[in-house]
PDB file of C-alpha atoms in Angstrom:
ATOM      1  CA  MET A   1     112.227 -60.236  98.413  1.00  0.00           C
ATOM      2  CA  SER A   2     111.813 -62.684  95.599  1.00  0.00           C
ATOM      3  CA  ARG A   3     114.821 -63.892  93.573  1.00  0.00           C
ATOM      4  CA  GLU A   4     112.833 -65.101  90.527  1.00  0.00           C
ATOM      5  CA  THR A   5     113.997 -63.972  87.148  1.00  0.00           C
ATOM      6  CA  PRO A   6     111.193 -62.531  85.043  1.00  0.00           C
ATOM      7  CA  GLY A   7     110.129 -64.868  82.191  1.00  0.00           C
ATOM      8  CA  LEU A   8     111.822 -67.971  83.676  1.00  0.00           C
ATOM      9  CA  CYS A   9     108.567 -69.374  85.066  1.00  0.00           C
ATOM     10  CA  GLY A  10     107.114 -69.847  81.578  1.00  0.00           C
ATOM     11  CA  LYS A  11     110.274 -71.589  80.333  1.00  0.00           C
ATOM     12  CA  GLU A  12     110.345 -73.899  83.368  1.00  0.00           C
ATOM     13  CA  THR A  13     106.762 -74.940  82.744  1.00  0.00           C
ATOM     14  CA  GLU A  14     107.512 -75.547  79.075  1.00  0.00           C
ATOM     15  CA  LEU A  15     110.620 -77.574  79.980  1.00  0.00           C
ATOM     16  CA  ARG A  16     108.671 -79.674  82.480  1.00  0.00           C
ATOM     17  CA  SER A  17     106.001 -80.306  79.884  1.00  0.00           C
ATOM     18  CA  ILE A  18     108.622 -81.445  77.351  1.00  0.00           C
ATOM     19  CA  MET A  19     110.300 -83.666  79.953  1.00  0.00           C
ATOM     20  CA  ARG A  20     106.991 -85.272  80.926  1.00  0.00           C
ATOM     21  CA  GLY A  21     106.249 -85.936  77.257  1.00  0.00           C
ATOM     22  CA  ALA A  22     109.682 -87.514  76.739  1.00  0.00           C
ATOM     23  CA  ILE A  23     109.305 -89.687  79.831  1.00  0.00           C
ATOM     24  CA  VAL A  24     105.825 -90.849  78.815  1.00  0.00           C
ATOM     25  CA  ALA A  25     107.045 -91.596  75.278  1.00  0.00           C
ATOM     26  CA  GLY A  26     109.966 -93.604  76.692  1.00  0.00           C
ATOM     27  CA  ILE A  27     107.704 -95.620  78.975  1.00  0.00           C
ATOM     28  CA  VAL A  28     105.255 -96.342  76.160  1.00  0.00           C
ATOM     29  CA  ALA A  29     108.105 -97.459  73.888  1.00  0.00           C
ATOM     30  CA  ALA A  30     109.585 -99.672  76.614  1.00  0.00           C
ATOM     31  CA  VAL A  31     106.242-101.309  77.292  1.00  0.00           C
ATOM     32  CA  LEU A  32     105.121-101.785  73.692  1.00  0.00           C
ATOM     33  CA  THR A  33     108.385-102.860  72.064  1.00  0.00           C
ATOM     34  CA  PRO A  34     108.780-106.184  73.917  1.00  0.00           C
ATOM     35  CA  ALA A  35     105.096-106.959  73.362  1.00  0.00           C
ATOM     36  CA  ALA A  36     105.458-106.419  69.625  1.00  0.00           C
ATOM     37  CA  ALA A  37     108.585-108.560  69.536  1.00  0.00           C
ATOM     38  CA  GLN A  38     106.890-111.386  71.449  1.00  0.00           C
ATOM     39  CA  ALA A  39     103.819-111.226  69.239  1.00  0.00           C
ATOM     40  CA  ALA A  40     105.885-111.945  66.128  1.00  0.00           C
ATOM     41  CA  PRO A  41     106.017-115.739  65.811  1.00  0.00           C
ATOM     42  CA  ALA A  42     109.210-117.503  64.806  1.00  0.00           C
ATOM     43  CA  ARG A  43     109.327-118.424  61.162  1.00  0.00           C
ATOM     44  CA  ALA A  44     108.230-121.898  60.129  1.00  0.00           C
ATOM     45  CA  ALA A  45     110.470-123.745  57.706  1.00  0.00           C
ATOM     46  CA  VAL A  46     110.118-126.828  55.556  1.00  0.00           C
ATOM     47  CA  GLY A  47     113.008-128.460  53.798  1.00  0.00           C
ATOM     48  CA  LEU A  48     115.695-131.077  53.586  1.00  0.00           C
ATOM     49  CA  LEU A  49     117.445-131.646  56.902  1.00  0.00           C
ATOM     50  CA  GLY A  50     119.934-134.084  55.398  1.00  0.00           C
ATOM     51  CA  THR A  51     120.590-137.465  53.798  1.00  0.00           C
ATOM     52  CA  TYR A  52     121.131-140.379  56.155  1.00  0.00           C
ATOM     53  CA  GLY A  53     121.544-144.148  55.963  1.00  0.00           C
ATOM     54  CA  PHE A  54     118.711-146.233  54.546  1.00  0.00           C
ATOM     55  CA  GLY A  55     116.001-146.532  57.198  1.00  0.00           C
ATOM     56  CA  ARG A  56     117.647-143.970  59.506  1.00  0.00           C
ATOM     57  CA  ALA A  57     115.820-140.873  58.205  1.00  0.00           C
ATOM     58  CA  ALA A  58     112.463-142.295  59.322  1.00  0.00           C
ATOM     59  CA  VAL A  59     113.833-143.074  62.800  1.00  0.00           C
ATOM     60  CA  ILE A  60     115.319-139.573  63.157  1.00  0.00           C
ATOM     61  CA  GLY A  61     112.157-137.894  61.802  1.00  0.00           C
ATOM     62  CA  GLN A  62     109.807-139.824  64.078  1.00  0.00           C
ATOM     63  CA  SER A  63     112.009-139.208  67.115  1.00  0.00           C
ATOM     64  CA  GLY A  64     112.229-135.500  66.279  1.00  0.00           C
ATOM     65  CA  MET A  65     108.440-135.297  66.126  1.00  0.00           C
ATOM     66  CA  GLU A  66     108.063-137.094  69.442  1.00  0.00           C
ATOM     67  CA  ALA A  67     110.580-134.672  70.974  1.00  0.00           C
ATOM     68  CA  GLY A  68     108.563-131.704  69.674  1.00  0.00           C
ATOM     69  CA  ILE A  69     111.363-130.427  67.433  1.00  0.00           C
ATOM     70  CA  PHE A  70     109.724-131.278  64.081  1.00  0.00           C
ATOM     71  CA  ARG A  71     106.105-130.575  63.195  1.00  0.00           C
ATOM     72  CA  ALA A  72     106.088-133.132  60.390  1.00  0.00           C
ATOM     73  CA  TYR A  73     108.536-135.178  58.385  1.00  0.00           C
ATOM     74  CA  ALA A  74     108.760-137.171  55.169  1.00  0.00           C
ATOM     75  CA  VAL A  75     111.354-139.567  53.823  1.00  0.00           C
ATOM     76  CA  ARG A  76     112.478-139.699  50.210  1.00  0.00           C
ATOM     77  CA  SER A  77     114.688-142.631  49.245  1.00  0.00           C
ATOM     78  CA  GLY A  78     117.585-141.987  46.919  1.00  0.00           C
ATOM     79  CA  PHE A  79     120.753-143.659  45.704  1.00  0.00           C
ATOM     80  CA  ALA A  80     122.985-142.511  48.587  1.00  0.00           C
ATOM     81  CA  GLY A  81     120.466-142.978  51.398  1.00  0.00           C
ATOM     82  CA  ASP A  82     117.204-141.517  52.644  1.00  0.00           C
ATOM     83  CA  ASP A  83     116.520-137.789  52.510  1.00  0.00           C
ATOM     84  CA  LEU A  84     114.802-136.441  55.609  1.00  0.00           C
ATOM     85  CA  LEU A  85     112.401-133.603  54.812  1.00  0.00           C
ATOM     86  CA  VAL A  86     111.111-131.805  57.897  1.00  0.00           C
ATOM     87  CA  SER A  87     108.807-128.998  58.956  1.00  0.00           C
ATOM     88  CA  TYR A  88     110.033-127.094  62.019  1.00  0.00           C
ATOM     89  CA  GLN A  89     110.118-123.752  63.816  1.00  0.00           C
ATOM     90  CA  THR A  90     113.360-121.912  63.054  1.00  0.00           C
ATOM     91  CA  ARG A  91     115.550-121.251  66.073  1.00  0.00           C
ATOM     92  CA  THR A  92     117.850-118.291  66.401  1.00  0.00           C
ATOM     93  CA  ALA A  93     118.219-118.613  70.173  1.00  0.00           C
ATOM     94  CA  PRO A  94     118.850-121.812  72.114  1.00  0.00           C
ATOM     95  CA  LEU A  95     116.029-123.610  73.890  1.00  0.00           C
ATOM     96  CA  GLU A  96     116.021-123.177  77.673  1.00  0.00           C
ATOM     97  CA  GLU A  97     116.652-126.873  78.249  1.00  0.00           C
ATOM     98  CA  GLU A  98     118.391-129.552  76.257  1.00  0.00           C
ATOM     99  CA  THR A  99     115.982-131.779  74.375  1.00  0.00           C
ATOM    100  CA  VAL A 100     116.749-135.365  73.422  1.00  0.00           C
ATOM    101  CA  VAL A 101     116.056-135.899  69.741  1.00  0.00           C
ATOM    102  CA  TYR A 102     117.106-139.540  69.358  1.00  0.00           C
ATOM    103  CA  THR A 103     119.593-142.208  70.360  1.00  0.00           C
ATOM    104  CA  ALA A 104     121.539-144.335  67.885  1.00  0.00           C
ATOM    105  CA  ALA A 105     123.148-147.585  69.030  1.00  0.00           C
ATOM    106  CA  PHE A 106     125.937-149.537  67.355  1.00  0.00           C
ATOM    107  CA  ASN A 107     123.501-152.317  66.381  1.00  0.00           C
ATOM    108  CA  GLN A 108     121.261-149.804  64.558  1.00  0.00           C
ATOM    109  CA  VAL A 109     123.851-147.886  62.561  1.00  0.00           C
ATOM    110  CA  ALA A 110     127.455-148.590  61.558  1.00  0.00           C
ATOM    111  CA  ASP A 111     128.885-145.383  63.073  1.00  0.00           C
ATOM    112  CA  PRO A 112     126.459-143.847  65.610  1.00  0.00           C
ATOM    113  CA  GLN A 113     128.877-141.081  66.635  1.00  0.00           C
ATOM    114  CA  SER A 114     129.317-139.898  63.048  1.00  0.00           C
ATOM    115  CA  GLU A 115     125.567-139.995  62.415  1.00  0.00           C
ATOM    116  CA  CYS A 116     124.859-138.040  65.605  1.00  0.00           C
ATOM    117  CA  ARG A 117     127.369-135.347  64.645  1.00  0.00           C
ATOM    118  CA  LYS A 118     125.991-135.122  61.103  1.00  0.00           C
ATOM    119  CA  VAL A 119     122.356-134.818  62.204  1.00  0.00           C
ATOM    120  CA  GLY A 120     123.335-132.259  64.861  1.00  0.00           C
ATOM    121  CA  ALA A 121     125.335-130.144  62.420  1.00  0.00           C
ATOM    122  CA  ASP A 122     122.597-130.359  59.770  1.00  0.00           C
ATOM    123  CA  GLY A 123     120.039-129.088  62.294  1.00  0.00           C
ATOM    124  CA  VAL A 124     122.239-126.146  63.304  1.00  0.00           C
ATOM    125  CA  ALA A 125     122.919-125.256  59.657  1.00  0.00           C
ATOM    126  CA  ARG A 126     119.189-125.200  58.886  1.00  0.00           C
ATOM    127  CA  LYS A 127     118.266-123.496  62.196  1.00  0.00           C
ATOM    128  CA  ALA A 128     116.142-126.378  63.457  1.00  0.00           C
ATOM    129  CA  TRP A 129     118.086-125.926  66.717  1.00  0.00           C
ATOM    130  CA  ALA A 130     120.720-123.462  67.867  1.00  0.00           C
ATOM    131  CA  SER A 131     123.302-125.944  69.210  1.00  0.00           C
ATOM    132  CA  PHE A 132     123.775-129.648  69.838  1.00  0.00           C
ATOM    133  CA  ARG A 133     125.907-132.204  71.587  1.00  0.00           C
ATOM    134  CA  CYS A 134     126.266-135.935  71.239  1.00  0.00           C
ATOM    135  CA  ARG A 135     126.299-137.799  74.527  1.00  0.00           C
ATOM    136  CA  THR A 136     127.853-141.219  74.531  1.00  0.00           C
ATOM    137  CA  GLY A 137     126.150-144.029  76.376  1.00  0.00           C
ATOM    138  CA  PHE A 138     126.898-147.620  77.196  1.00  0.00           C
ATOM    139  CA  VAL A 139     127.395-150.199  74.423  1.00  0.00           C
ATOM    140  CA  PRO A 140     128.533-147.468  72.022  1.00  0.00           C
ATOM    141  CA  SER A 141     125.370-145.465  71.580  1.00  0.00           C
ATOM    142  CA  TYR A 142     125.057-141.744  70.960  1.00  0.00           C
ATOM    143  CA  THR A 143     122.198-139.515  72.011  1.00  0.00           C
ATOM    144  CA  LEU A 144     121.591-136.249  70.164  1.00  0.00           C
ATOM    145  CA  LEU A 145     120.715-133.427  72.560  1.00  0.00           C
ATOM    146  CA  VAL A 146     119.746-130.040  71.123  1.00  0.00           C
ATOM    147  CA  ARG A 147     119.094-126.515  72.382  1.00  0.00           C
TER     148      ARG A 147
END
């Protein structure tokens, strides 16, 4: 004796078909969504990073290029110091490893700690990097490390 209910077989088949379709759609979405997100490049930006002491903007810009943080830089001299204009990839997430941007020593700038903090904060504000820290070295020098 069979215990099947008449008409249930057709509904089971239809339900299985719907479930398979939902599972396939979920797998396709899971596979394609990360690929689409990775394919979208981060936005490039060009603009003023900040104003620094005379001669310092060029040092910071060149060091940032050598570190791979800036794509290009230009210096514009003004009354209060040198403006550092940079081209960079915007960062919304931190880099995997800290990157050294530059080191300022007491014989290069009057207040290396203050300059390091200013450059670091300017970069975060403009999304050139997600975070920073200033590491002190010997003979009062400060190294800007960014993520």
